[in-house]
Short mmCIF file of C-alpha atoms in Angstrom, two decimals:
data_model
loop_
_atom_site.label_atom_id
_atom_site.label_comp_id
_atom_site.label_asym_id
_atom_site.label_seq_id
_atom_site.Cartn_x
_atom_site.Cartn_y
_atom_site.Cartn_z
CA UNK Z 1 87.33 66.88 175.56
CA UNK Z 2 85.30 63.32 176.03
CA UNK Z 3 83.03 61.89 178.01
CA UNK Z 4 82.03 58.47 178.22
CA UNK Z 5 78.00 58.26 178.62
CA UNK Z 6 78.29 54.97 179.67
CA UNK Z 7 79.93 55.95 182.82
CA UNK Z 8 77.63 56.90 185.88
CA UNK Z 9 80.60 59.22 187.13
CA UNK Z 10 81.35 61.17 183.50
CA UNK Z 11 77.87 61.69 182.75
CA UNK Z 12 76.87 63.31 185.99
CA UNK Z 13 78.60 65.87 184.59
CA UNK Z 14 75.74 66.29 181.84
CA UNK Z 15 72.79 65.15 183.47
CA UNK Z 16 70.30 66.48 184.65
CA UNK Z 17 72.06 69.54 184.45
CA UNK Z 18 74.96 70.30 182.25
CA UNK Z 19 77.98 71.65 183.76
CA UNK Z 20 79.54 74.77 182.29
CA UNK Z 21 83.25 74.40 180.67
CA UNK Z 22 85.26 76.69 178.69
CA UNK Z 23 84.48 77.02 175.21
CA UNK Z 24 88.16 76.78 174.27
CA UNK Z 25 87.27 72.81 174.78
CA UNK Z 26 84.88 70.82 172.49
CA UNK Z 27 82.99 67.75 173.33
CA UNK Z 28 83.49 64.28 171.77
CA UNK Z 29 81.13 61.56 172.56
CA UNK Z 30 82.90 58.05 173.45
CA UNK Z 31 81.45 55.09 172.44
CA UNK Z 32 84.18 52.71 173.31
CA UNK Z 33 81.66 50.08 175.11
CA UNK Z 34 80.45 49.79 171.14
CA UNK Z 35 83.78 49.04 169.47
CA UNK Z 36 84.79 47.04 172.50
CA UNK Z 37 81.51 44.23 172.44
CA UNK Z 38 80.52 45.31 175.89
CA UNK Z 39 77.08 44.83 175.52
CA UNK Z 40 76.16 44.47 179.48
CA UNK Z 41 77.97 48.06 179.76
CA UNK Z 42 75.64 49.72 177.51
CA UNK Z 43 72.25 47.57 179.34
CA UNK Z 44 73.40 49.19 182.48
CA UNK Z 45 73.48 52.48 180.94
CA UNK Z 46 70.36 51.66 178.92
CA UNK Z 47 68.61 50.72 181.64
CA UNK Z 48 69.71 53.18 184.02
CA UNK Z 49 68.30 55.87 181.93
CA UNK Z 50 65.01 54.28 181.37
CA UNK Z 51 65.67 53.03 177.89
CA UNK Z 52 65.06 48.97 176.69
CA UNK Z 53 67.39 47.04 176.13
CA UNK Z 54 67.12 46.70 172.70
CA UNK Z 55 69.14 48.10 169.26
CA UNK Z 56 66.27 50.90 168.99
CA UNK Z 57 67.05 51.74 172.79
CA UNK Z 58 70.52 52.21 172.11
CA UNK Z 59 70.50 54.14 169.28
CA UNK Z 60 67.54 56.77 170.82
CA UNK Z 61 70.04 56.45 174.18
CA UNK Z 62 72.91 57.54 171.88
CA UNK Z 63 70.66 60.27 169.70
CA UNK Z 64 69.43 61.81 173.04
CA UNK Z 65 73.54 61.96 174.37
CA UNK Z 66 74.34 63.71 171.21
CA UNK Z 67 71.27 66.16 171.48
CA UNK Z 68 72.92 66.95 175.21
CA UNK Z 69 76.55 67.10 174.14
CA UNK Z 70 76.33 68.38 170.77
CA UNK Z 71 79.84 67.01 170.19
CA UNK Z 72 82.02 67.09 166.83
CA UNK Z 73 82.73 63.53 166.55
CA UNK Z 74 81.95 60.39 168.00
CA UNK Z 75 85.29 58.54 169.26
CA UNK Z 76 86.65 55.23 171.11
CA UNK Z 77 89.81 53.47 171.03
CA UNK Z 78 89.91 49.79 169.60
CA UNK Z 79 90.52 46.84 171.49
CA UNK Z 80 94.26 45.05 170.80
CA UNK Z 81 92.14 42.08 169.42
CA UNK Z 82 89.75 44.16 167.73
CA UNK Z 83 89.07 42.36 164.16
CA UNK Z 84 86.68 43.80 161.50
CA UNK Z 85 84.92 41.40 159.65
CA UNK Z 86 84.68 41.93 155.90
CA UNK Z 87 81.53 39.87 155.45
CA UNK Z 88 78.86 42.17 154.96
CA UNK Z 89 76.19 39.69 156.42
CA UNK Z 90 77.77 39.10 159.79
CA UNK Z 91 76.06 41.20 161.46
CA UNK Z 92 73.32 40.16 160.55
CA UNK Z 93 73.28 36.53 162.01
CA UNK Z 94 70.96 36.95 164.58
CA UNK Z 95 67.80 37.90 162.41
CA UNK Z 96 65.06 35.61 162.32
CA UNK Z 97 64.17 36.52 159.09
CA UNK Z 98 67.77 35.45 157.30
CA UNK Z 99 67.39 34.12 154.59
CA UNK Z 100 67.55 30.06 154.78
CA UNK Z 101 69.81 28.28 152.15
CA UNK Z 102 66.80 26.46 150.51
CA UNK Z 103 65.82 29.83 149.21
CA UNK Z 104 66.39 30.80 146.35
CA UNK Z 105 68.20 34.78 146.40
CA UNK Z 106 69.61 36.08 143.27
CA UNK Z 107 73.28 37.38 143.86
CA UNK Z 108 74.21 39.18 140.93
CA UNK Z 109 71.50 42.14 141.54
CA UNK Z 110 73.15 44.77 142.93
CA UNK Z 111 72.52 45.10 146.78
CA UNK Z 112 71.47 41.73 147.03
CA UNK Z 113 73.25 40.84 149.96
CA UNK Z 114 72.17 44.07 151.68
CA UNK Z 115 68.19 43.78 150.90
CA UNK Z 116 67.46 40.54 149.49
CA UNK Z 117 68.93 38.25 152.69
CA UNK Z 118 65.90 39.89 154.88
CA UNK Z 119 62.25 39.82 154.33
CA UNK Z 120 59.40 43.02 153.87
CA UNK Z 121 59.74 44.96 157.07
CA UNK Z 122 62.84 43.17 158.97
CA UNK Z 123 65.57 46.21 158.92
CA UNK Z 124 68.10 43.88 160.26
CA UNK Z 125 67.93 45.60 163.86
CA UNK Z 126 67.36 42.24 165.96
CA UNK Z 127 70.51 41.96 168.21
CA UNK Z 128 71.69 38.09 169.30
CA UNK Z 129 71.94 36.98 172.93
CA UNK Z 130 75.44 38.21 173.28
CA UNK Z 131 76.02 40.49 170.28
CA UNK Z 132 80.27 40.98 169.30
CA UNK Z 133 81.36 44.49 168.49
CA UNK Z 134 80.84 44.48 164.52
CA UNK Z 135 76.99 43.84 165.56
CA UNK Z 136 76.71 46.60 167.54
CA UNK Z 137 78.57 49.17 165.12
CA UNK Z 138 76.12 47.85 162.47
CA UNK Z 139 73.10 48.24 163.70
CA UNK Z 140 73.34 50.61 166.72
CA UNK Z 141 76.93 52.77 165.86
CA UNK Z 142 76.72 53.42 162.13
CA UNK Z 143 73.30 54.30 161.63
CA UNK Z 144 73.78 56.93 164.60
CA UNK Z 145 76.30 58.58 162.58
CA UNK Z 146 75.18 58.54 159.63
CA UNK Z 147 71.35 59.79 160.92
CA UNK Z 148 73.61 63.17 162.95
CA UNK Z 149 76.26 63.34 160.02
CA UNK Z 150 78.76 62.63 162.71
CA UNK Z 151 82.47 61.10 162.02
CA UNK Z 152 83.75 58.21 163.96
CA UNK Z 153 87.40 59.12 165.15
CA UNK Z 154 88.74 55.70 166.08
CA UNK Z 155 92.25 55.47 168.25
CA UNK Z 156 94.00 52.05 167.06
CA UNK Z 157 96.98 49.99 168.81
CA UNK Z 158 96.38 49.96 172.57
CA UNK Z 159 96.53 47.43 174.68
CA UNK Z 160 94.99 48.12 177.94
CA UNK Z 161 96.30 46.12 180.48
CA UNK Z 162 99.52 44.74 179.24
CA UNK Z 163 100.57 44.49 183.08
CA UNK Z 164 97.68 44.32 185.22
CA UNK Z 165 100.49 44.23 188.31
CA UNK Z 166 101.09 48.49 187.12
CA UNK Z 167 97.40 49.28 187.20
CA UNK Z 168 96.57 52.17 185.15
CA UNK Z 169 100.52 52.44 183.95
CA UNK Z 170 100.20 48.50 182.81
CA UNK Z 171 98.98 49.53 178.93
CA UNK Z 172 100.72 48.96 176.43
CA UNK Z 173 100.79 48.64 171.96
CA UNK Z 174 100.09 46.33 169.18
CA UNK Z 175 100.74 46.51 165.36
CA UNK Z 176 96.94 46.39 163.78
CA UNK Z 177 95.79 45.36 161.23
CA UNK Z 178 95.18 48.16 159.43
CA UNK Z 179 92.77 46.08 156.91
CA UNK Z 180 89.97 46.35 159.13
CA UNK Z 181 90.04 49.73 158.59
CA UNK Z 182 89.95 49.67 155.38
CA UNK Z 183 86.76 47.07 155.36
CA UNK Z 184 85.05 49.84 157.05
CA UNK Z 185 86.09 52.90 155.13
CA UNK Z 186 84.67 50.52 152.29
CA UNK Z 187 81.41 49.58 153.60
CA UNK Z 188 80.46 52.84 155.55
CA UNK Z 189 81.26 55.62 152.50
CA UNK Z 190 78.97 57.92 153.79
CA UNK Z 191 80.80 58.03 157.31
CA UNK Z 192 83.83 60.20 157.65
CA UNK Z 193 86.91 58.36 159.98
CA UNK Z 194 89.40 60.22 161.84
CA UNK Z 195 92.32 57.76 162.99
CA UNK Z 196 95.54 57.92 164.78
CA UNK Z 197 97.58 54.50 165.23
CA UNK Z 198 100.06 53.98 168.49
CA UNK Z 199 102.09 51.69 166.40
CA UNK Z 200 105.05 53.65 164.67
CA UNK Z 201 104.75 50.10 162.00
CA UNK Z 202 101.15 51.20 161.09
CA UNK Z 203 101.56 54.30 160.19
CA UNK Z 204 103.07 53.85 156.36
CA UNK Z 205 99.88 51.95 155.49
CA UNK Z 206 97.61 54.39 157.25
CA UNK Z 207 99.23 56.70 155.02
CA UNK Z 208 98.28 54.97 152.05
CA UNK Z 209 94.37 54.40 152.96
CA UNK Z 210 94.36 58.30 153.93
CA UNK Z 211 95.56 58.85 150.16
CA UNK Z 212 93.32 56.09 148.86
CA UNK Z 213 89.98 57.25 150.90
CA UNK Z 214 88.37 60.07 151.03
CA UNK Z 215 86.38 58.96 154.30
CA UNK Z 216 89.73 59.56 156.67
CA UNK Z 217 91.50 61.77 157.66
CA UNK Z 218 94.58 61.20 160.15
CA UNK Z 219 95.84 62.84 162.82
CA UNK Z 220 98.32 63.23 165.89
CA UNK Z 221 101.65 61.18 167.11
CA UNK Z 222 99.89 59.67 170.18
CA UNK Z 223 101.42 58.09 173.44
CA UNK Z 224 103.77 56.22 172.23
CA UNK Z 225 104.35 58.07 169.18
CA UNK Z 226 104.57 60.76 171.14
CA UNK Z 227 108.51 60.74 170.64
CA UNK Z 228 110.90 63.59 169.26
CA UNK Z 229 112.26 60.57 167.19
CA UNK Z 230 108.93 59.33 166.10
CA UNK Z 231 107.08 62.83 165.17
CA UNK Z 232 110.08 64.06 163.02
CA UNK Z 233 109.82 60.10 161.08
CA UNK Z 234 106.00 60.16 160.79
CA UNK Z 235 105.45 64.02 159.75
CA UNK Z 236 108.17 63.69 157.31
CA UNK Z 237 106.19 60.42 155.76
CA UNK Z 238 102.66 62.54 155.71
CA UNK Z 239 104.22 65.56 154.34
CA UNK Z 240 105.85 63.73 151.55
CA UNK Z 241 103.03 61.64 150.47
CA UNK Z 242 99.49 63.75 151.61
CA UNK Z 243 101.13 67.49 151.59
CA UNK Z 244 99.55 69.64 154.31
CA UNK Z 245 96.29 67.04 154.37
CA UNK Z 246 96.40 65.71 157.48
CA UNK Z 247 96.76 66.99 161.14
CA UNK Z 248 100.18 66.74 162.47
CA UNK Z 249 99.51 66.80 166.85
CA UNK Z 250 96.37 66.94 168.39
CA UNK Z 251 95.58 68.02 171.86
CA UNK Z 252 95.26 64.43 173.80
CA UNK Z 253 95.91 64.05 177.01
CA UNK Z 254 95.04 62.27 180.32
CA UNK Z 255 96.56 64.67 182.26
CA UNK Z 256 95.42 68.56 181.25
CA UNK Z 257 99.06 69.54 182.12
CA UNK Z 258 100.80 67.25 179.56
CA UNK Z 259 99.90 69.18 176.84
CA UNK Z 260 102.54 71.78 178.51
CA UNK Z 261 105.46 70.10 177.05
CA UNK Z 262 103.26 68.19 174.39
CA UNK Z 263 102.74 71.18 172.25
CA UNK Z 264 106.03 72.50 172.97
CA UNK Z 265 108.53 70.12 171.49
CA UNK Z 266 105.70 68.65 169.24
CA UNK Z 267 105.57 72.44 167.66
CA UNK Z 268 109.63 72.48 167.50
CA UNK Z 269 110.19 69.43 165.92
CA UNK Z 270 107.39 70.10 163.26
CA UNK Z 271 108.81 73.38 161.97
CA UNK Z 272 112.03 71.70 161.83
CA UNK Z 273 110.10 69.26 159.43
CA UNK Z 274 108.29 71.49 157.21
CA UNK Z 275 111.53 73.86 157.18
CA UNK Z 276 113.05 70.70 155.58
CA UNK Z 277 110.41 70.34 152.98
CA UNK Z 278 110.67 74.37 151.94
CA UNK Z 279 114.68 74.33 151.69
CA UNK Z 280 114.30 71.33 148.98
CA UNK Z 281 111.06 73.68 146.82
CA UNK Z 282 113.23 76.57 147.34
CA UNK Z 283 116.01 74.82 145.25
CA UNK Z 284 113.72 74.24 142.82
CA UNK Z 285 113.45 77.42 141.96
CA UNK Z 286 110.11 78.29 143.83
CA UNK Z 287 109.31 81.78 145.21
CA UNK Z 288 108.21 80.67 148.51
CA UNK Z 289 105.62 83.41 150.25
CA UNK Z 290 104.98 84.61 153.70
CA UNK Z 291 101.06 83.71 152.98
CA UNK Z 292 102.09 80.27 151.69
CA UNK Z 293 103.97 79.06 155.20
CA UNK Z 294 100.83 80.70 156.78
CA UNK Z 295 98.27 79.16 155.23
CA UNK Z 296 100.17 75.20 155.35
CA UNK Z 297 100.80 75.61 158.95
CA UNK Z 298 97.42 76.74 159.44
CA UNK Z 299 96.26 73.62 157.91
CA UNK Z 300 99.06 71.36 159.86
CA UNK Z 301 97.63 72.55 162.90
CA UNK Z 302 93.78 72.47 162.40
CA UNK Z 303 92.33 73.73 159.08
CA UNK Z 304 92.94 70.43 157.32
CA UNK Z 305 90.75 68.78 160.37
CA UNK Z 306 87.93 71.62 159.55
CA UNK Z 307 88.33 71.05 155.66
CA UNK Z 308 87.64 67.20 155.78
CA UNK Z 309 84.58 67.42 158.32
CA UNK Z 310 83.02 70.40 155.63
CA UNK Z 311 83.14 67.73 152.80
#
């Protein structure tokens, strides 16, 4: 279950008073304003709740949002254009303290670009006039996460908006670049990364960086992937090259009642997967056990998720 803080209408359902909900559901906190740029978003949310405007503002706004939600993971889906810069002073532009050209800065220590581009005392928190969305995951996103030990589960392909004249039925996909996010799996090690890609093209290399990177884990066949055609392709892929590490379905929806028939031919076409994958072992020779299936399905379906956020 998520809730955007950043919306007046989703967080009256928090504040003052949280409303009671069924502890079969779990809370995520969405932070797509972050990931998106949308600076004035988060000022009107800022300010709204009596916090400045300011990096520090944002980050206590977030901290005091995850002290009311208590949620498992911090989430948002990426813009279509969404591009992560691999640059690891970007960010950083705005400071006033940035290191000029006519001074001298010794690149070959180790961390140099991290500590020596900013002088005694400057963290590197100042925000510029209209900061883009890798400035605000630098300095007001990652620290957040790393301070509450919280992964970022990131939702990559949509394009909202395809065809403005369908309204909310008007979004539609993209094929990623799945490098950006690999920059950030490389310059945030500490932070753990859930992802699921809408783009059936993305997911061989998503694959790949979930094998390479112990930071991610991935999950789900969403929306569009959210075919009969599509599961059976991508579980196959994930089975053959992560075993049981990875999630196969998750339980996403923007209608409650489509996870109804979600789960049901999502489950169906699943077993007929892993049956697949037990029929070849078996010809091997291997003794396959009751407690074996058991405990693989188990992780299919949710242990897997619970053994990469206990790393």
């Amino acid at each position: 279950m998520t809730n955007i803080p950043f919306d007046a209408a989703e967080a009256a359902h928090w504040k003052p008073e949280k409303k009671e909900y069924s502890k079969r559901f779990r809370s995520a906190l969405r932070i797509d304003p972050l990931v998106k740029g949308d600076w004035e978003t988060v000022c009107v949310a800022l300010t709204a709740a009596g916090f400045p405007t300011t990096a520090e503002g944002a980050r206590s706004y977030l901290a005091d949002w995850v002290e009311t939600m208590k949620p498992e993971y911090l989430m948002a889906s990426t813009p279509h254009d969404f591009a992560f810069d691999d640059d690891p002073l970007a960010a950083f532009a705005a400071c006033s303290c940035i290191v000029s050209t006519s001074k001298k800065v010794d690149m070959s220590i180790p961390g140099a670009f991290g500590v020596k581009a900013h002088e005694g005392g400057c963290q590197g928190t100042e925000l510029s006039t209209s900061p883009d969305a890798i400035e605000l995951m630098e300095k007001i996103l990652i620290p957040v996460a790393e301070q509450h030990s919280l992964p970022i589960a990131i939702k990559i392909g949509a394009h909202r908006q395809l065809n403005p004249e369908l309204g909310q039925g008007g979004d539609g996909m993209v094929t990623a670049d799945i490098t950006d996010l690999a920059r950030m799996l490389k310059r945030y090690p500490k932070v753990k990364f859930l992802a699921t890609f809408l783009s059936k093209t993305n997911q061989h290399e998503a694959i790949v960086l979930a094998n390479k990177f112990r930071n991610l884990h991935i999950y789900g066949c969403w929306w569009y992937c959210n075919n009969p055609s599509i599961i059976k392709e991508v579980t196959t892929m994930r089975l053959e090259m992560l075993g049981f590490a990875f999630t196969a379905q998750h339980s996403d929806s923007r209608v409650l009642e489509q996870l109804l028939y979600k789960w049901a031919h999502a489950r169906r076409i699943i077993a007929e997967v892993v049956i697949g994958e037990y029929t070849k072992l078996v010809e091997t020779g291997w003794q396959l056990t009751g407690d074996e299936v058991t405990r693989d399905v188990r992780r299919l379906l949710g242990e897997a998720y619970h053994e990469f956020m206990a790393k």
